[in-house]
PDB file of C-alpha atoms in Angstrom:
ATOM      1  CA  MET A 149      30.128  85.465 131.361  1.00 92.00           C
ATOM      2  CA  LYS A 150      33.455  86.448 129.855  1.00 89.00           C
ATOM      3  CA  PHE A 151      34.262  90.152 129.487  1.00 90.00           C
ATOM      4  CA  SER A 152      34.332  89.710 125.706  1.00 86.00           C
ATOM      5  CA  GLU A 153      30.599  88.844 125.769  1.00 92.00           C
ATOM      6  CA  LEU A 154      29.513  91.954 127.678  1.00 93.00           C
ATOM      7  CA  LYS A 155      29.315  94.410 124.761  1.00 90.00           C
ATOM      8  CA  LYS A 156      27.294  91.973 122.651  1.00 92.00           C
ATOM      9  CA  ARG A 157      24.878  91.347 125.523  1.00 94.00           C
ATOM     10  CA  ILE A 158      24.360  95.059 126.170  1.00 93.00           C
ATOM     11  CA  ASN A 159      23.895  95.869 122.480  1.00 91.00           C
ATOM     12  CA  GLY A 160      21.321  93.083 122.319  1.00 92.00           C
ATOM     13  CA  GLY A 161      19.339  94.679 125.123  1.00 91.00           C
ATOM     14  CA  ASP A 162      20.269  92.059 127.727  1.00 93.00           C
ATOM     15  CA  VAL A 163      20.958  94.348 130.676  1.00 94.00           C
ATOM     16  CA  ARG A 164      20.882  92.987 134.217  1.00 95.00           C
ATOM     17  CA  PRO A 165      20.290  95.049 137.376  1.00 95.00           C
ATOM     18  CA  LEU A 166      23.285  93.587 139.244  1.00 96.00           C
ATOM     19  CA  TYR A 167      26.809  92.758 138.021  1.00 97.00           C
ATOM     20  CA  LEU A 168      29.865  91.469 139.872  1.00 96.00           C
ATOM     21  CA  LEU A 169      33.338  91.886 138.377  1.00 95.00           C
ATOM     22  CA  THR A 170      35.860  89.132 139.060  1.00 91.00           C
ATOM     23  CA  GLY A 171      39.334  88.413 137.702  1.00 85.00           C
ATOM     24  CA  SER A 172      42.665  90.207 137.951  1.00 78.00           C
ATOM     25  CA  ASP A 173      42.868  92.268 134.754  1.00 84.00           C
ATOM     26  CA  GLU A 174      42.337  95.907 135.764  1.00 85.00           C
ATOM     27  CA  TYR A 175      42.097  97.028 132.139  1.00 88.00           C
ATOM     28  CA  LEU A 176      39.134  94.717 131.589  1.00 91.00           C
ATOM     29  CA  ARG A 177      37.540  95.764 134.886  1.00 90.00           C
ATOM     30  CA  SER A 178      37.695  99.460 134.005  1.00 91.00           C
ATOM     31  CA  ASN A 179      36.402  98.763 130.498  1.00 92.00           C
ATOM     32  CA  ALA A 180      33.505  96.717 131.862  1.00 94.00           C
ATOM     33  CA  VAL A 181      32.442  99.741 133.911  1.00 95.00           C
ATOM     34  CA  ARG A 182      32.949 101.989 130.880  1.00 93.00           C
ATOM     35  CA  LEU A 183      30.697  99.771 128.735  1.00 94.00           C
ATOM     36  CA  LEU A 184      27.985  99.736 131.403  1.00 95.00           C
ATOM     37  CA  LYS A 185      28.263 103.501 131.776  1.00 94.00           C
ATOM     38  CA  ARG A 186      27.200 103.832 128.134  1.00 93.00           C
ATOM     39  CA  LEU A 187      23.728 102.782 129.279  1.00 94.00           C
ATOM     40  CA  VAL A 188      23.186 106.155 130.920  1.00 95.00           C
ATOM     41  CA  THR A 189      22.666 109.596 129.480  1.00 94.00           C
ATOM     42  CA  MET A 190      24.546 112.450 131.163  1.00 93.00           C
ATOM     43  CA  PRO A 191      26.818 110.216 133.306  1.00 92.00           C
ATOM     44  CA  GLU A 192      27.865 113.242 135.365  1.00 92.00           C
ATOM     45  CA  LEU A 193      24.339 113.112 136.825  1.00 93.00           C
ATOM     46  CA  ASN A 194      23.444 109.455 136.502  1.00 95.00           C
ATOM     47  CA  ALA A 195      26.639 107.517 137.251  1.00 95.00           C
ATOM     48  CA  VAL A 196      28.077 107.407 140.763  1.00 95.00           C
ATOM     49  CA  THR A 197      30.941 105.505 142.363  1.00 95.00           C
ATOM     50  CA  LEU A 198      30.890 104.479 146.028  1.00 95.00           C
ATOM     51  CA  GLU A 199      33.608 102.884 148.131  1.00 92.00           C
ATOM     52  CA  SER A 200      32.456 100.595 150.952  1.00 92.00           C
ATOM     53  CA  PRO A 201      29.146 102.494 151.345  1.00 95.00           C
ATOM     54  CA  SER A 202      27.013 102.251 154.464  1.00 95.00           C
ATOM     55  CA  ALA A 203      23.614 100.563 154.195  1.00 95.00           C
ATOM     56  CA  THR A 204      21.903 103.972 154.052  1.00 96.00           C
ATOM     57  CA  ALA A 205      24.252 105.412 151.415  1.00 96.00           C
ATOM     58  CA  LEU A 206      23.827 102.339 149.240  1.00 96.00           C
ATOM     59  CA  ARG A 207      20.034 102.399 149.571  1.00 95.00           C
ATOM     60  CA  ASP A 208      19.846 106.109 148.702  1.00 96.00           C
ATOM     61  CA  ALA A 209      22.082 105.653 145.656  1.00 95.00           C
ATOM     62  CA  LEU A 210      20.043 102.732 144.340  1.00 95.00           C
ATOM     63  CA  ASN A 211      16.704 104.436 144.957  1.00 94.00           C
ATOM     64  CA  ALA A 212      17.637 107.719 143.287  1.00 94.00           C
ATOM     65  CA  VAL A 213      15.666 108.475 140.109  1.00 93.00           C
ATOM     66  CA  PRO A 214      17.607 108.885 136.836  1.00 94.00           C
ATOM     67  CA  MET A 215      17.688 112.443 135.519  1.00 94.00           C
ATOM     68  CA  MET A 216      16.923 112.747 131.796  1.00 93.00           C
ATOM     69  CA  SER A 217      18.104 109.178 131.305  1.00 94.00           C
ATOM     70  CA  GLU A 218      16.471 105.748 131.141  1.00 94.00           C
ATOM     71  CA  LYS A 219      19.175 104.218 133.308  1.00 95.00           C
ATOM     72  CA  ARG A 220      21.301 105.079 136.314  1.00 96.00           C
ATOM     73  CA  LEU A 221      24.609 103.367 137.139  1.00 97.00           C
ATOM     74  CA  VAL A 222      25.952 102.792 140.642  1.00 97.00           C
ATOM     75  CA  ALA A 223      29.476 101.342 140.844  1.00 96.00           C
ATOM     76  CA  VAL A 224      30.496 100.022 144.251  1.00 96.00           C
ATOM     77  CA  ASP A 225      33.978  99.052 145.345  1.00 92.00           C
ATOM     78  CA  ARG A 226      33.267  96.494 148.101  1.00 91.00           C
ATOM     79  CA  LEU A 227      29.886  95.890 149.672  1.00 94.00           C
ATOM     80  CA  ILE A 228      29.859  95.934 153.469  1.00 93.00           C
ATOM     81  CA  ASP A 229      26.144  96.150 154.293  1.00 94.00           C
ATOM     82  CA  VAL A 230      23.190  95.267 152.067  1.00 94.00           C
ATOM     83  CA  SER A 231      20.595  95.008 154.818  1.00 93.00           C
ATOM     84  CA  LEU A 232      18.499  97.869 153.401  1.00 93.00           C
ATOM     85  CA  VAL A 233      18.667  96.753 149.751  1.00 93.00           C
ATOM     86  CA  SER A 234      18.381  92.970 150.081  1.00 90.00           C
ATOM     87  CA  SER A 235      15.546  92.806 147.527  1.00 91.00           C
ATOM     88  CA  PHE A 236      17.291  94.972 144.901  1.00 93.00           C
ATOM     89  CA  GLY A 237      17.065  93.450 141.446  1.00 84.00           C
ATOM     90  CA  GLU A 238      14.130  91.172 142.204  1.00 85.00           C
ATOM     91  CA  ASN A 239      11.768  93.655 140.554  1.00 84.00           C
ATOM     92  CA  GLU A 240      12.211  95.858 137.489  1.00 84.00           C
ATOM     93  CA  THR A 241      14.520  98.790 138.193  1.00 90.00           C
ATOM     94  CA  SER A 242      16.061 101.644 136.227  1.00 93.00           C
ATOM     95  CA  THR A 243      19.282 101.394 138.253  1.00 95.00           C
ATOM     96  CA  VAL A 244      22.213  99.141 137.343  1.00 96.00           C
ATOM     97  CA  LEU A 245      24.525  98.196 140.194  1.00 97.00           C
ATOM     98  CA  VAL A 246      28.023  96.950 139.391  1.00 97.00           C
ATOM     99  CA  VAL A 247      30.230  95.687 142.215  1.00 96.00           C
ATOM    100  CA  THR A 248      33.733  96.384 140.930  1.00 93.00           C
ATOM    101  CA  ALA A 249      35.715  94.691 143.716  1.00 87.00           C
ATOM    102  CA  GLN A 250      34.557  92.330 146.420  1.00 86.00           C
ATOM    103  CA  PRO A 251      36.721  90.167 148.701  1.00 79.00           C
ATOM    104  CA  GLU A 252      35.613  86.559 148.898  1.00 71.00           C
ATOM    105  CA  VAL A 253      32.658  86.416 151.263  1.00 60.00           C
ATOM    106  CA  LYS A 254      32.931  83.947 154.147  1.00 58.00           C
ATOM    107  CA  LYS A 255      30.386  81.162 154.228  1.00 59.00           C
ATOM    108  CA  GLY A 256      29.248  78.560 156.701  1.00 56.00           C
ATOM    109  CA  LYS A 257      29.853  78.681 160.435  1.00 54.00           C
ATOM    110  CA  LYS A 258      32.526  81.400 160.200  1.00 55.00           C
ATOM    111  CA  ALA A 259      30.250  83.794 158.335  1.00 58.00           C
ATOM    112  CA  GLY A 260      28.501  86.570 160.236  1.00 78.00           C
ATOM    113  CA  LYS A 261      24.995  87.829 159.544  1.00 84.00           C
ATOM    114  CA  ARG A 262      26.168  90.613 157.226  1.00 85.00           C
ATOM    115  CA  GLU A 263      28.443  88.277 155.296  1.00 87.00           C
ATOM    116  CA  GLU A 264      25.589  85.840 154.770  1.00 88.00           C
ATOM    117  CA  GLU A 265      23.379  88.685 153.523  1.00 91.00           C
ATOM    118  CA  ILE A 266      26.069  89.850 151.101  1.00 92.00           C
ATOM    119  CA  SER A 267      26.580  86.298 149.867  1.00 90.00           C
ATOM    120  CA  ARG A 268      22.868  85.864 149.185  1.00 91.00           C
ATOM    121  CA  PHE A 269      22.696  89.291 147.555  1.00 93.00           C
ATOM    122  CA  LEU A 270      25.610  88.561 145.188  1.00 93.00           C
ATOM    123  CA  SER A 271      24.238  85.126 144.293  1.00 92.00           C
ATOM    124  CA  ARG A 272      21.789  86.982 142.026  1.00 92.00           C
ATOM    125  CA  ALA A 273      24.528  88.935 140.251  1.00 94.00           C
ATOM    126  CA  GLU A 274      25.608  88.424 136.650  1.00 95.00           C
ATOM    127  CA  VAL A 275      29.326  87.660 137.045  1.00 95.00           C
ATOM    128  CA  ILE A 276      31.672  89.278 134.521  1.00 95.00           C
ATOM    129  CA  ASP A 277      34.947  87.380 134.352  1.00 92.00           C
ATOM    130  CA  CYS A 278      37.772  89.901 133.891  1.00 90.00           C
ATOM    131  CA  SER A 279      40.552  87.320 133.944  1.00 85.00           C
ATOM    132  CA  PRO A 280      43.281  87.674 131.257  1.00 83.00           C
ATOM    133  CA  LEU A 281      41.863  87.080 127.784  1.00 86.00           C
ATOM    134  CA  ASP A 282      42.686  84.079 125.612  1.00 87.00           C
ATOM    135  CA  THR A 283      45.346  84.640 122.958  1.00 87.00           C
ATOM    136  CA  PRO A 284      43.032  84.786 119.875  1.00 90.00           C
ATOM    137  CA  THR A 285      40.961  87.518 121.551  1.00 90.00           C
ATOM    138  CA  VAL A 286      44.123  89.466 122.391  1.00 92.00           C
ATOM    139  CA  PHE A 287      45.263  89.170 118.762  1.00 94.00           C
ATOM    140  CA  GLY A 288      41.889  90.468 117.608  1.00 93.00           C
ATOM    141  CA  TRP A 289      42.236  93.481 119.905  1.00 93.00           C
ATOM    142  CA  MET A 290      45.731  94.191 118.535  1.00 95.00           C
ATOM    143  CA  ALA A 291      44.477  94.000 114.950  1.00 94.00           C
ATOM    144  CA  ALA A 292      41.759  96.545 115.685  1.00 94.00           C
ATOM    145  CA  GLU A 293      44.145  98.872 117.508  1.00 93.00           C
ATOM    146  CA  ALA A 294      46.771  98.611 114.756  1.00 95.00           C
ATOM    147  CA  LYS A 295      44.387 100.291 112.298  1.00 94.00           C
ATOM    148  CA  LYS A 296      44.219 103.370 114.539  1.00 91.00           C
ATOM    149  CA  TYR A 297      47.981 103.825 114.235  1.00 91.00           C
ATOM    150  CA  ASP A 298      48.289 102.725 110.600  1.00 94.00           C
ATOM    151  CA  VAL A 299      50.779 100.117 111.745  1.00 95.00           C
ATOM    152  CA  THR A 300      51.287  96.534 110.589  1.00 95.00           C
ATOM    153  CA  VAL A 301      51.920  94.033 113.373  1.00 96.00           C
ATOM    154  CA  GLU A 302      53.949  90.968 112.496  1.00 96.00           C
ATOM    155  CA  SER A 303      52.388  87.762 113.817  1.00 94.00           C
ATOM    156  CA  GLU A 304      55.551  86.947 115.748  1.00 94.00           C
ATOM    157  CA  ALA A 305      55.477  90.408 117.352  1.00 94.00           C
ATOM    158  CA  ALA A 306      51.849  89.942 118.453  1.00 95.00           C
ATOM    159  CA  LYS A 307      52.612  86.501 119.865  1.00 92.00           C
ATOM    160  CA  LEU A 308      55.699  87.749 121.722  1.00 89.00           C
ATOM    161  CA  LEU A 309      53.905  90.793 123.170  1.00 91.00           C
ATOM    162  CA  ALA A 310      51.071  88.615 124.502  1.00 89.00           C
ATOM    163  CA  GLU A 311      53.623  86.202 125.979  1.00 82.00           C
ATOM    164  CA  TYR A 312      55.738  88.973 127.554  1.00 81.00           C
ATOM    165  CA  CYS A 313      52.620  90.485 129.164  1.00 84.00           C
ATOM    166  CA  GLY A 314      51.023  87.210 130.233  1.00 77.00           C
ATOM    167  CA  ASN A 315      47.885  88.155 128.200  1.00 84.00           C
ATOM    168  CA  ASP A 316      47.222  90.886 130.793  1.00 84.00           C
ATOM    169  CA  MET A 317      45.414  93.651 128.924  1.00 90.00           C
ATOM    170  CA  SER A 318      46.450  96.221 131.531  1.00 84.00           C
ATOM    171  CA  ARG A 319      50.038  95.784 130.360  1.00 85.00           C
ATOM    172  CA  ILE A 320      49.336  94.935 126.734  1.00 91.00           C
ATOM    173  CA  SER A 321      47.344  98.132 126.146  1.00 91.00           C
ATOM    174  CA  GLY A 322      50.141 100.334 127.487  1.00 90.00           C
ATOM    175  CA  GLU A 323      52.932  98.443 125.758  1.00 91.00           C
ATOM    176  CA  PHE A 324      51.028  98.298 122.461  1.00 94.00           C
ATOM    177  CA  TRP A 325      50.490 102.070 122.531  1.00 92.00           C
ATOM    178  CA  LYS A 326      54.227 102.565 123.075  1.00 92.00           C
ATOM    179  CA  LEU A 327      55.194 100.189 120.259  1.00 93.00           C
ATOM    180  CA  ALA A 328      52.542 101.464 117.849  1.00 93.00           C
ATOM    181  CA  SER A 329      53.566 105.089 118.445  1.00 92.00           C
ATOM    182  CA  TYR A 330      57.181 104.077 117.813  1.00 90.00           C
ATOM    183  CA  ARG A 331      56.303 102.321 114.544  1.00 92.00           C
ATOM    184  CA  ALA A 332      53.315 104.452 113.387  1.00 90.00           C
ATOM    185  CA  GLY A 333      52.908 104.094 109.632  1.00 92.00           C
ATOM    186  CA  GLY A 334      55.324 101.168 109.565  1.00 94.00           C
ATOM    187  CA  THR A 335      55.708  97.615 110.827  1.00 95.00           C
ATOM    188  CA  MET A 336      55.930  96.415 114.415  1.00 95.00           C
ATOM    189  CA  THR A 337      58.425  93.543 114.655  1.00 94.00           C
ATOM    190  CA  ALA A 338      59.372  90.935 117.225  1.00 92.00           C
ATOM    191  CA  ASP A 339      62.707  92.742 117.647  1.00 90.00           C
ATOM    192  CA  ASP A 340      60.794  95.882 118.629  1.00 91.00           C
ATOM    193  CA  VAL A 341      59.023  93.910 121.353  1.00 90.00           C
ATOM    194  CA  ARG A 342      62.288  92.409 122.616  1.00 85.00           C
ATOM    195  CA  ALA A 343      63.927  95.837 122.723  1.00 84.00           C
ATOM    196  CA  LEU A 344      61.125  97.846 124.313  1.00 86.00           C
ATOM    197  CA  VAL A 345      59.033  95.454 126.454  1.00 83.00           C
ATOM    198  CA  THR A 346      59.999  93.766 129.718  1.00 75.00           C
ATOM    199  CA  PRO A 347      58.789  90.131 129.992  1.00 70.00           C
ATOM    200  CA  GLU A 348      56.097  89.462 132.621  1.00 72.00           C
ATOM    201  CA  HIS A 349      58.413  87.429 134.867  1.00 71.00           C
ATOM    202  CA  ASP A 350      61.025  90.192 134.862  1.00 74.00           C
ATOM    203  CA  TYR A 351      58.336  92.856 135.192  1.00 72.00           C
ATOM    204  CA  ALA A 352      57.105  91.230 138.403  1.00 77.00           C
ATOM    205  CA  VAL A 353      60.626  91.163 139.788  1.00 83.00           C
ATOM    206  CA  TRP A 354      61.115  94.847 138.926  1.00 80.00           C
ATOM    207  CA  GLN A 355      57.925  95.655 140.848  1.00 81.00           C
ATOM    208  CA  LEU A 356      59.311  93.811 143.866  1.00 86.00           C
ATOM    209  CA  SER A 357      62.640  95.565 143.443  1.00 87.00           C
ATOM    210  CA  ASN A 358      60.887  98.950 143.553  1.00 85.00           C
ATOM    211  CA  ALA A 359      59.222  98.004 146.845  1.00 87.00           C
ATOM    212  CA  VAL A 360      62.559  96.827 148.259  1.00 89.00           C
ATOM    213  CA  ALA A 361      64.216 100.091 147.167  1.00 87.00           C
ATOM    214  CA  ALA A 362      61.496 102.020 149.015  1.00 87.00           C
ATOM    215  CA  GLY A 363      62.045  99.880 152.132  1.00 88.00           C
ATOM    216  CA  ASN A 364      58.323  99.055 152.128  1.00 88.00           C
ATOM    217  CA  ALA A 365      57.918  95.504 153.437  1.00 87.00           C
ATOM    218  CA  ARG A 366      54.109  95.612 153.253  1.00 87.00           C
ATOM    219  CA  LEU A 367      54.152  96.628 149.589  1.00 87.00           C
ATOM    220  CA  ALA A 368      56.861  94.053 148.849  1.00 88.00           C
ATOM    221  CA  LEU A 369      54.705  91.295 150.325  1.00 87.00           C
ATOM    222  CA  ASP A 370      51.678  92.521 148.361  1.00 84.00           C
ATOM    223  CA  VAL A 371      53.732  92.314 145.151  1.00 82.00           C
ATOM    224  CA  TYR A 372      54.952  88.851 146.157  1.00 85.00           C
ATOM    225  CA  ASP A 373      51.336  87.751 146.714  1.00 82.00           C
ATOM    226  CA  SER A 374      50.569  88.684 143.095  1.00 75.00           C
ATOM    227  CA  PHE A 375      53.291  86.381 141.733  1.00 78.00           C
ATOM    228  CA  GLY A 376      52.459  83.184 139.887  1.00 72.00           C
ATOM    229  CA  GLU A 377      52.855  79.862 141.662  1.00 77.00           C
ATOM    230  CA  ASP A 378      56.227  79.072 140.113  1.00 76.00           C
ATOM    231  CA  LEU A 379      57.860  82.380 141.058  1.00 80.00           C
ATOM    232  CA  ARG A 380      56.578  82.025 144.636  1.00 83.00           C
ATOM    233  CA  LYS A 381      58.598  78.829 145.150  1.00 87.00           C
ATOM    234  CA  PRO A 382      61.548  79.569 147.523  1.00 89.00           C
ATOM    235  CA  GLU A 383      64.211  78.213 145.183  1.00 88.00           C
ATOM    236  CA  THR A 384      62.807  80.106 142.179  1.00 86.00           C
ATOM    237  CA  LEU A 385      62.346  83.345 144.100  1.00 88.00           C
ATOM    238  CA  PHE A 386      65.824  83.096 145.619  1.00 89.00           C
ATOM    239  CA  GLY A 387      67.488  82.437 142.263  1.00 87.00           C
ATOM    240  CA  THR A 388      65.546  85.214 140.539  1.00 85.00           C
ATOM    241  CA  LEU A 389      66.295  87.840 143.197  1.00 89.00           C
ATOM    242  CA  SER A 390      69.949  86.830 143.477  1.00 89.00           C
ATOM    243  CA  SER A 391      70.355  87.195 139.723  1.00 86.00           C
ATOM    244  CA  HIS A 392      68.461  90.511 139.696  1.00 86.00           C
ATOM    245  CA  PHE A 393      70.478  92.189 142.448  1.00 90.00           C
ATOM    246  CA  ARG A 394      73.771  90.720 141.249  1.00 89.00           C
ATOM    247  CA  LYS A 395      73.050  92.181 137.813  1.00 87.00           C
ATOM    248  CA  MET A 396      72.407  95.608 139.356  1.00 88.00           C
ATOM    249  CA  TYR A 397      75.590  95.418 141.412  1.00 90.00           C
ATOM    250  CA  TYR A 398      77.594  94.500 138.318  1.00 88.00           C
ATOM    251  CA  CYS A 399      76.083  97.372 136.307  1.00 87.00           C
ATOM    252  CA  LEU A 400      76.874  99.826 139.099  1.00 86.00           C
ATOM    253  CA  THR A 401      80.481  98.761 139.716  1.00 87.00           C
ATOM    254  CA  GLU A 402      81.575  97.922 136.162  1.00 84.00           C
ATOM    255  CA  THR A 403      82.421 100.926 133.976  1.00 81.00           C
ATOM    256  CA  ASP A 404      82.873  99.174 130.622  1.00 85.00           C
ATOM    257  CA  ASP A 405      79.396  99.321 129.062  1.00 83.00           C
ATOM    258  CA  GLU A 406      80.278  96.973 126.215  1.00 84.00           C
ATOM    259  CA  ALA A 407      81.576  94.369 128.667  1.00 82.00           C
ATOM    260  CA  ILE A 408      78.366  94.656 130.702  1.00 82.00           C
ATOM    261  CA  LYS A 409      76.106  94.295 127.661  1.00 78.00           C
ATOM    262  CA  LYS A 410      78.093  91.320 126.434  1.00 78.00           C
ATOM    263  CA  GLY A 411      78.317  89.686 129.862  1.00 77.00           C
ATOM    264  CA  LEU A 412      74.627  90.098 130.678  1.00 74.00           C
ATOM    265  CA  GLY A 413      73.293  89.807 127.144  1.00 71.00           C
ATOM    266  CA  ILE A 414      71.320  93.070 127.320  1.00 68.00           C
ATOM    267  CA  ARG A 415      70.763  96.059 125.023  1.00 66.00           C
ATOM    268  CA  ASP A 416      71.469  99.767 125.558  1.00 64.00           C
ATOM    269  CA  ASN A 417      67.986 100.627 126.839  1.00 62.00           C
ATOM    270  CA  ALA A 418      68.037  97.683 129.256  1.00 68.00           C
ATOM    271  CA  LEU A 419      71.469  98.684 130.565  1.00 77.00           C
ATOM    272  CA  TYR A 420      70.187 102.192 131.228  1.00 75.00           C
ATOM    273  CA  ALA A 421      67.159 100.854 133.113  1.00 74.00           C
ATOM    274  CA  VAL A 422      69.193  98.442 135.240  1.00 82.00           C
ATOM    275  CA  ARG A 423      71.818 101.058 136.078  1.00 84.00           C
ATOM    276  CA  ARG A 424      69.143 103.614 136.976  1.00 83.00           C
ATOM    277  CA  GLU A 425      67.481 101.118 139.341  1.00 85.00           C
ATOM    278  CA  ALA A 426      70.854 100.188 140.831  1.00 88.00           C
ATOM    279  CA  GLY A 427      71.454 103.850 141.586  1.00 89.00           C
ATOM    280  CA  ARG A 428      68.395 103.842 143.872  1.00 88.00           C
ATOM    281  CA  PHE A 429      70.139 101.280 146.056  1.00 90.00           C
ATOM    282  CA  GLY A 430      73.789 102.270 145.898  1.00 90.00           C
ATOM    283  CA  GLU A 431      76.790  99.953 145.974  1.00 90.00           C
ATOM    284  CA  GLN A 432      76.850  99.354 149.735  1.00 92.00           C
ATOM    285  CA  ARG A 433      73.168  98.490 150.024  1.00 91.00           C
ATOM    286  CA  LEU A 434      73.378  96.097 147.080  1.00 92.00           C
ATOM    287  CA  LYS A 435      76.318  94.421 148.819  1.00 92.00           C
ATOM    288  CA  ARG A 436      74.261  93.979 151.971  1.00 92.00           C
ATOM    289  CA  ILE A 437      71.325  92.545 150.046  1.00 92.00           C
ATOM    290  CA  LEU A 438      73.549  90.021 148.263  1.00 92.00           C
ATOM    291  CA  LEU A 439      75.069  89.049 151.622  1.00 92.00           C
ATOM    292  CA  VAL A 440      71.584  88.594 153.143  1.00 91.00           C
ATOM    293  CA  LEU A 441      70.557  86.412 150.205  1.00 91.00           C
ATOM    294  CA  ALA A 442      73.692  84.284 150.600  1.00 91.00           C
ATOM    295  CA  GLU A 443      72.930  83.810 154.307  1.00 91.00           C
ATOM    296  CA  LEU A 444      69.318  82.921 153.516  1.00 90.00           C
ATOM    297  CA  ASP A 445      70.495  80.325 151.028  1.00 89.00           C
ATOM    298  CA  GLU A 446      72.506  78.650 153.764  1.00 90.00           C
ATOM    299  CA  ASP A 447      69.625  78.940 156.260  1.00 90.00           C
ATOM    300  CA  MET A 448      67.206  77.299 153.805  1.00 89.00           C
ATOM    301  CA  LYS A 449      69.626  74.476 153.067  1.00 88.00           C
ATOM    302  CA  ASN A 450      70.242  73.626 156.737  1.00 89.00           C
ATOM    303  CA  GLY A 451      66.572  74.013 157.694  1.00 88.00           C
ATOM    304  CA  THR A 452      66.963  77.063 159.924  1.00 89.00           C
ATOM    305  CA  VAL A 453      64.311  78.746 157.777  1.00 90.00           C
ATOM    306  CA  PRO A 454      61.391  76.321 157.168  1.00 89.00           C
ATOM    307  CA  ARG A 455      60.362  75.923 153.535  1.00 87.00           C
ATOM    308  CA  GLU A 456      56.742  76.935 154.235  1.00 88.00           C
ATOM    309  CA  VAL A 457      57.820  80.453 155.262  1.00 90.00           C
ATOM    310  CA  ALA A 458      61.017  80.695 153.220  1.00 90.00           C
ATOM    311  CA  SER A 459      59.681  82.888 150.398  1.00 90.00           C
ATOM    312  CA  GLU A 460      58.095  85.450 152.727  1.00 91.00           C
ATOM    313  CA  THR A 461      61.317  85.469 154.767  1.00 91.00           C
ATOM    314  CA  ILE A 462      63.346  86.162 151.644  1.00 91.00           C
ATOM    315  CA  VAL A 463      61.144  89.149 150.805  1.00 90.00           C
ATOM    316  CA  VAL A 464      61.108  90.664 154.305  1.00 91.00           C
ATOM    317  CA  ARG A 465      64.804  90.186 155.023  1.00 90.00           C
ATOM    318  CA  THR A 466      65.745  91.577 151.623  1.00 90.00           C
ATOM    319  CA  VAL A 467      63.731  94.722 152.362  1.00 90.00           C
ATOM    320  CA  ASN A 468      65.230  95.073 155.843  1.00 86.00           C
ATOM    321  CA  GLU A 469      68.707  93.802 154.898  1.00 77.00           C
ATOM    322  CA  ILE A 470      69.010  91.807 158.146  1.00 64.00           C
TER     323      ILE A 470
END
């Protein structure tokens, strides 16, 4: 079921013993757990969180009796052994188990005994899809939140905010709070969104830039793995990174702020952010990165770097500046 259905199901008394959260929106994941936690009284006694628990730890948590509550909630981040609880959920139970994160379980010939057990165990779970919400649902959330801040949200502002954040509630919730606080008692406009919110595409690139600045290749590759299909294409990634680092170099070496804003088409707050990020690199390092990117462009064109590994090569060599 979709996340948006969960509250209605719970309020209607339709509570299952086993839930599995899927989808990439961390805001929805955390709120799914929060909604399920409302089932228990005194959560400090009757709600526990386990990370990769052993078979014994999982069994003990699921078999524990609720204290002064009808229900008990056990949230597990990744199941690794369900051999002692394989029948959980088949009979009536006062415990609700929610698996908050679970890597895809191998199946078939490559699957081991434990993986097969986990797969069978999770086949009985009620799946809660925490993928980004559809636009009408996002608009409904904004309308409800706007009342808390006594703010009016222009339809164009709501549409632009959803677009800038890729309908990801993790970002929308934070950005909406910032905008609503800024315009409390007034009207939130599309210009406010353009001035104060970074578009999703640019946001992803800034995340990668932070990893590059830290010299953390592993983190940089993790960020790259989270990119959409289009941004992962070598030519798109190369063009985006070249533009990003060239912009930082320009902001760091050019002293005329008005010329920079006019040349790059950015506002004061954006100029400050770009210049601050550029300062983490310094002029010489930005030069080296731009040189590496130019060399990679030539290597991709002449086939020295195969297309199938070109994007990962761009990320790693940008981090290492080699």
